[in-house]
Coordinates of C-alpha atoms in Angstrom, one line a residue:
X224 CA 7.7 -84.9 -84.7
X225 CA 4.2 -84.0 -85.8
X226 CA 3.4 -83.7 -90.0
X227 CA 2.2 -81.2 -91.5
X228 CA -0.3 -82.0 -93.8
X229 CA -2.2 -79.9 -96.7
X230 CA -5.5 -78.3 -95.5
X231 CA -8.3 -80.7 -96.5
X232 CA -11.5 -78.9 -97.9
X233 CA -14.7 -80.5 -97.6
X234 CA -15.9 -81.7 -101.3
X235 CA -19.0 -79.3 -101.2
X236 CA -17.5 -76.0 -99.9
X237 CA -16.8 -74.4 -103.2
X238 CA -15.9 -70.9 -103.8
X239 CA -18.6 -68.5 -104.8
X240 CA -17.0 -68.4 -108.4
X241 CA -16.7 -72.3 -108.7
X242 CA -20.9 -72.4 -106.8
X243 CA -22.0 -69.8 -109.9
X244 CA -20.5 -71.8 -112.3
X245 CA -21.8 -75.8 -111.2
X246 CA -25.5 -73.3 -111.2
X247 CA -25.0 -72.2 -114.0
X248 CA -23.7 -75.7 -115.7
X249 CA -26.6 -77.8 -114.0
X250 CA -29.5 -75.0 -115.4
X251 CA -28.0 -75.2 -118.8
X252 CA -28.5 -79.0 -118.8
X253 CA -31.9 -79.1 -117.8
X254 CA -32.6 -76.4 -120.5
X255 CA -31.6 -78.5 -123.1
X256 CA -33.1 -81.9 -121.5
X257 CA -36.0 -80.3 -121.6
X258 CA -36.4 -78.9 -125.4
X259 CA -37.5 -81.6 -127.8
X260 CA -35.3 -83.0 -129.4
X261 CA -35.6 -81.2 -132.6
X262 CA -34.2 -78.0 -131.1
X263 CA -31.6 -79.7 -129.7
X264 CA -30.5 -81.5 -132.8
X265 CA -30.6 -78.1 -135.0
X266 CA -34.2 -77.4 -135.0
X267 CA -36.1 -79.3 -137.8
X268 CA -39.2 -79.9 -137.1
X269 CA -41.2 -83.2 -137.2
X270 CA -43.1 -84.1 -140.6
X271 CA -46.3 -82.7 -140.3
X272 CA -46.2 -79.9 -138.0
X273 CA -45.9 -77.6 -141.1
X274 CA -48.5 -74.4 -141.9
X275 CA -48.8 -71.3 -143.6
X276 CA -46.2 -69.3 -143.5
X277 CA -44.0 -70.8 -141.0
X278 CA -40.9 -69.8 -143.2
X279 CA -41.7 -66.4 -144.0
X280 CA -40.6 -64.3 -140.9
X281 CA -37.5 -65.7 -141.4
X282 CA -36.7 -65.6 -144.9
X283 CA -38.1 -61.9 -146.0
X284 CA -38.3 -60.4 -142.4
X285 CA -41.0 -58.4 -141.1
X286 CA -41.4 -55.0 -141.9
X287 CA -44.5 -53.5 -140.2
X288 CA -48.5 -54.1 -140.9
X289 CA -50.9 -52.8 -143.4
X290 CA -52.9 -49.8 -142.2
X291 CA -56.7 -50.1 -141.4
X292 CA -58.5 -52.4 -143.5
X293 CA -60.0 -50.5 -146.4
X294 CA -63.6 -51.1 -147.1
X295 CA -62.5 -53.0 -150.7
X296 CA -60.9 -55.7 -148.2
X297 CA -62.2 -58.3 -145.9
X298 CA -60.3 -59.8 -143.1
X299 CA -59.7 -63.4 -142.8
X300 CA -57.5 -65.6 -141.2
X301 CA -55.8 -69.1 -141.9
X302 CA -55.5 -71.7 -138.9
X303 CA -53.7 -75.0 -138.6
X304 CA -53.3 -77.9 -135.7
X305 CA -51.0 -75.2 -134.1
X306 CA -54.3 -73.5 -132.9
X307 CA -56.4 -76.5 -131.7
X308 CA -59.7 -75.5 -130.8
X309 CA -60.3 -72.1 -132.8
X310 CA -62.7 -69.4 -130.6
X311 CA -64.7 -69.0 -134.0
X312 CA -67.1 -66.6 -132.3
X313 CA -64.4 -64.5 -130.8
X314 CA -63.0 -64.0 -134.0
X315 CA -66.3 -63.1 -136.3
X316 CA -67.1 -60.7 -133.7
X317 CA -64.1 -59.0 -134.4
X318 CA -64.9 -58.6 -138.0
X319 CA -63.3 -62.2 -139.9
X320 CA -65.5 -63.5 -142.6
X321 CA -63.8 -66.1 -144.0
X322 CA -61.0 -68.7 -143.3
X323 CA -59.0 -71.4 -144.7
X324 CA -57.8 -74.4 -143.1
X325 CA -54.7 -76.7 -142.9
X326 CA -56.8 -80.2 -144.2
X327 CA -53.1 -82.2 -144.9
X328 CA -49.8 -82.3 -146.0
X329 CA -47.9 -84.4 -148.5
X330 CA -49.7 -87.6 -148.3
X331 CA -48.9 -88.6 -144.7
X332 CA -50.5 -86.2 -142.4
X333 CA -54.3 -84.9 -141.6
X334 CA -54.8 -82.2 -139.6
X335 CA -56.6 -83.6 -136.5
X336 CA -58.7 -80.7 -135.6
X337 CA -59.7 -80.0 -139.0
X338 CA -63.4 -80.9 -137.8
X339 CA -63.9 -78.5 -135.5
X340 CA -61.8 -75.8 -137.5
X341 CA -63.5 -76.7 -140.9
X342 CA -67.1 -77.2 -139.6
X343 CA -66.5 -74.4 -136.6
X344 CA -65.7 -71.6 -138.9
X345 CA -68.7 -72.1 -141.1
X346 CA -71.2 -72.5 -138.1
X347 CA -70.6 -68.8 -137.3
X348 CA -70.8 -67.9 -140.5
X349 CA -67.8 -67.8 -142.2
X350 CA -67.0 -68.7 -145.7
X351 CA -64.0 -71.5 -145.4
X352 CA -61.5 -73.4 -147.6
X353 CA -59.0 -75.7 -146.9
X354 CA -55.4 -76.0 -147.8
X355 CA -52.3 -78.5 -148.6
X356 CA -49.0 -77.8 -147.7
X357 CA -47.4 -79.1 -150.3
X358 CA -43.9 -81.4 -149.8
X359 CA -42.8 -82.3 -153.4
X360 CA -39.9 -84.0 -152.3
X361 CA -41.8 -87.0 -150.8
X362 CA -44.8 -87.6 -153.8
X363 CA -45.7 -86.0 -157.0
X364 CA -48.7 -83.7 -157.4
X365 CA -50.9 -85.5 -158.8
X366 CA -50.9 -87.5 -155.7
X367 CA -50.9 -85.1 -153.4
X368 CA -53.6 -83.2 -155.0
X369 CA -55.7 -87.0 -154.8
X370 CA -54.8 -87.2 -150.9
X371 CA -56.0 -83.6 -150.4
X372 CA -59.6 -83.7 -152.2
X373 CA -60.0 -87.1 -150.2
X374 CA -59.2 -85.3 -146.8
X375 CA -61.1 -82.3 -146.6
X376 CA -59.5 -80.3 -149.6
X377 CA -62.9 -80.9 -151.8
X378 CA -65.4 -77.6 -153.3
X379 CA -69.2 -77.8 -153.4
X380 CA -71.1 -74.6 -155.2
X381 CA -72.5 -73.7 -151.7
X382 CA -71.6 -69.8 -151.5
X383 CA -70.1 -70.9 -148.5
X384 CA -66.6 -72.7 -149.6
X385 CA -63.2 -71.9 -151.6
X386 CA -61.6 -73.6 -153.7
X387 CA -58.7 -75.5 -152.3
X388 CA -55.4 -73.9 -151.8
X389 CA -51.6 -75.2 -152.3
X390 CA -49.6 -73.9 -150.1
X391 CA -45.9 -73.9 -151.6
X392 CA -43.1 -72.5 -150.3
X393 CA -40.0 -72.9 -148.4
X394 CA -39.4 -76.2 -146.8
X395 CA -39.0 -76.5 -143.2
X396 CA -37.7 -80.2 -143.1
X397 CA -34.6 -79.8 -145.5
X398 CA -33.7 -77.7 -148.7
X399 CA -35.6 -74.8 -149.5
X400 CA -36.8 -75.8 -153.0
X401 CA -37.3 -79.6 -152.0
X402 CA -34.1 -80.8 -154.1
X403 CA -36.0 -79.7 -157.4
X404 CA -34.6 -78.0 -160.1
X405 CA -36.7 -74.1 -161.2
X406 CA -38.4 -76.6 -164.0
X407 CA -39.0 -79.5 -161.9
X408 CA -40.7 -77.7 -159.7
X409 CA -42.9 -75.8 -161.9
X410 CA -44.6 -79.5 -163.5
X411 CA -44.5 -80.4 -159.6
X412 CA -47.3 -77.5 -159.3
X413 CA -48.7 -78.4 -162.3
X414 CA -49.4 -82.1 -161.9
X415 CA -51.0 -80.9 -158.5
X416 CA -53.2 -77.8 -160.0
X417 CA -54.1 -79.9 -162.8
X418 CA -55.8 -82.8 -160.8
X419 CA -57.2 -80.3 -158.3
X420 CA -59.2 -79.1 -161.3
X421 CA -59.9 -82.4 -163.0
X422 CA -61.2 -83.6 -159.1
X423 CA -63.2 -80.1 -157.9
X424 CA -63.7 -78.4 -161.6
X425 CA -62.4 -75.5 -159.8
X426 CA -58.2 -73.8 -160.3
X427 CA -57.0 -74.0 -156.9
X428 CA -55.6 -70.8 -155.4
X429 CA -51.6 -70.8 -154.8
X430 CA -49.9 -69.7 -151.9
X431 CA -46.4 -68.4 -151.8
X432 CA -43.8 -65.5 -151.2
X433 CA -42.6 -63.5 -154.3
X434 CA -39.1 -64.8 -153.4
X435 CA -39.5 -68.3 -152.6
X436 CA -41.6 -68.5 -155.9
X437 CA -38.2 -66.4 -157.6
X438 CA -36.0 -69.3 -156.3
X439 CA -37.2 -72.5 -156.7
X440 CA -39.6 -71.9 -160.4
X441 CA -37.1 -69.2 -161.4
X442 CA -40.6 -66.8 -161.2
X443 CA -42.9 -68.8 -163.8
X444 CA -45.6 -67.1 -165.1
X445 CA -47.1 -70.2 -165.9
X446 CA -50.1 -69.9 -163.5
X447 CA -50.9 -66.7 -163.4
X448 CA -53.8 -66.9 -166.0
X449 CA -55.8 -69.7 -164.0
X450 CA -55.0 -69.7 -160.4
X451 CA -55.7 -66.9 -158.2
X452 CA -53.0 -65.8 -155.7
X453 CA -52.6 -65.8 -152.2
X454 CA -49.5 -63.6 -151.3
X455 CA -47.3 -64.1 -148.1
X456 CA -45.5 -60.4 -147.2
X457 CA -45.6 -59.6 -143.1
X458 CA -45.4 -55.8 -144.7
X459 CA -47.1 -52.5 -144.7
X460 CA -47.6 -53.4 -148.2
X461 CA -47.7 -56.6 -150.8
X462 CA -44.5 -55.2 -152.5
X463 CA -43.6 -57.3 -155.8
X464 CA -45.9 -60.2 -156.9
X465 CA -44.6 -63.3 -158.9
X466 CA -44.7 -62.8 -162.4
X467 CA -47.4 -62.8 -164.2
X468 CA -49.4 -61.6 -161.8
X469 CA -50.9 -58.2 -161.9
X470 CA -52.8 -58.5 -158.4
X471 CA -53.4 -60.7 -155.5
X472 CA -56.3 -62.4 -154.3
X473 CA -55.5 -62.8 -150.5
X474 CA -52.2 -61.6 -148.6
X475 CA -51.3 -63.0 -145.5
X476 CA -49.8 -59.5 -143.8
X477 CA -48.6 -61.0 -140.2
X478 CA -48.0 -63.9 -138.2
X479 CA -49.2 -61.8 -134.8
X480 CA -52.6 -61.3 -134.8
X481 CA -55.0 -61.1 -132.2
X482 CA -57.2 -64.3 -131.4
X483 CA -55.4 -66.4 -134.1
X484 CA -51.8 -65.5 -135.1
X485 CA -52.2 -65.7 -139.4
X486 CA -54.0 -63.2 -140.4
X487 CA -55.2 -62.2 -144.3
X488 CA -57.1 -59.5 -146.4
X489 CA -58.9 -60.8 -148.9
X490 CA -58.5 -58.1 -152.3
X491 CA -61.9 -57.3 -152.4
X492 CA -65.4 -56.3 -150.5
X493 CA -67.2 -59.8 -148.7
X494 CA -69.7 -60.2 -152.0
X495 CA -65.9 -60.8 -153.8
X496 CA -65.5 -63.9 -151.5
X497 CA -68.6 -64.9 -152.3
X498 CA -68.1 -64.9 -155.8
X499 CA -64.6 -67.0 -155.2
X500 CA -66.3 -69.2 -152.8
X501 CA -68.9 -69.4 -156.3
X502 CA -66.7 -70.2 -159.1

């Protein structure tokens, strides 16, 4: 008497349902075998990889760009290893005088094409600076502000170079104020403004957002008198400064600008960053 037995499929003749889904299972795996590993493990970057004003999209938004630059303002733009090899020429022609650039960060990392950044902006003609970003969870400031002067973040009365800047604001690698209290940060940026000065002779420039600078130094007024300010508001306009100070020196409007992403206007006609760039 013959057996019946159960129809036997052939291991690879799937339906099309149970096909689309071993596609779609396999493409989601090599998506995510091929992010770094940071994005797969929540999306902290590594330790160095920092620059100015990677936190502010995300923090206070964007909310539209400034309309054409007024004749009292100078364009400008901020780089970082992010950019590599800057097309300096590309952007004077397009009307930027003056730049800063990412020299280190805490007391572990130098920006590796500072060179051709530093040197390439002021070979077209630019006046340039260089800037910290500052991690005062790992040293104190007095420390950092050594590491920076001795890596780029030094002033000479050329006409042709700003004074350094600290860049300050949220932190990308943990807690947003670093694990320091409103008043622990606010000697934090004055242990590294103070030996800036006592290095250079000259107050650096601060960088921040109004409301990172409202969280984590419960808005100090404590620097407004010395150091000029470099605002960070991807806005039509600056909107509200930290207190104590009445104006800005440089706002960074947007993260999408043409040639090189940062863009900046400096609060004042070119002979204005001359006489910063002079002391």
């Amino acid at each position: 008497m013959p057996v019946h037995r159960p129809e036997q499929r052939h291991p690879h003749s799937l339906c099309p349902t149970g096909l689309l889904l071993t596609l779609a299972l396999a493409l989601t795996l090599l998506v995510l075998t091929a992010q770094p590993s940071s994005a797969r493990d929540g999306g902290t970057p590594p330790r160095g990889s920092a620059h100015m004003g990677m936190g502010v999209a995300a923090h206070d938004g964007t909310d539209g760009v400034p309309a054409g630059t007024l004749a009292a303002q100078t364009e400008g733009v901020d780089v970082s290893s992010h950019q590599g090899n800057v097309a300096w020429s590309t952007l004077w022609s397009s009307g930027v005088k003056w730049a800063y650039v990412k020299a280190t960060e805490g007391t572990y990392y130098t920006n590796p094409y500072f060179a051709q950044q530093y040197n390439g902006s002021y070979n077209v003609g630019m006046i340039r600076g260089a800037y910290h970003f500052a991690t005062p969870d790992t040293t104190n400031g007095a420390t950092q502000a050594d590491y920076f002067v001795d890596h780029g973040g030094g002033w000479s009365r050329d006409g042709r170079t700003l004074p350094g800047v600290l860049d300050i604001e949220w932190n990308p690698y943990g807690d947003a104020c670093f694990g320091k209290s409103a008043s622990g940060m606010v000697t934090w940026i004055r242990d590294f403004v103070n030996r800036y000065k006592a290095r250079t002779g000259r107050d650096p420039v601060i960088y921040t957002a109004t409301s990172w600078w409202k969280q984590c130094t419960g808005n100090s007024s404590a620097f407004a008198s010395a150091n000029p300010l470099w605002i960070a508001r991807y806005a039509a306009s600056v909107g509200e400064l930290p207190a104590g100070w009445s104006y800005y020196t440089m706002w960074q409007y947007t993260s999408t600008g043409p040639t090189v992403g940062d863009h900046d206007r400096f609060n004042g006609a070119l002979d204005r960053v001359v006489a910063l760039a002079n002391g």
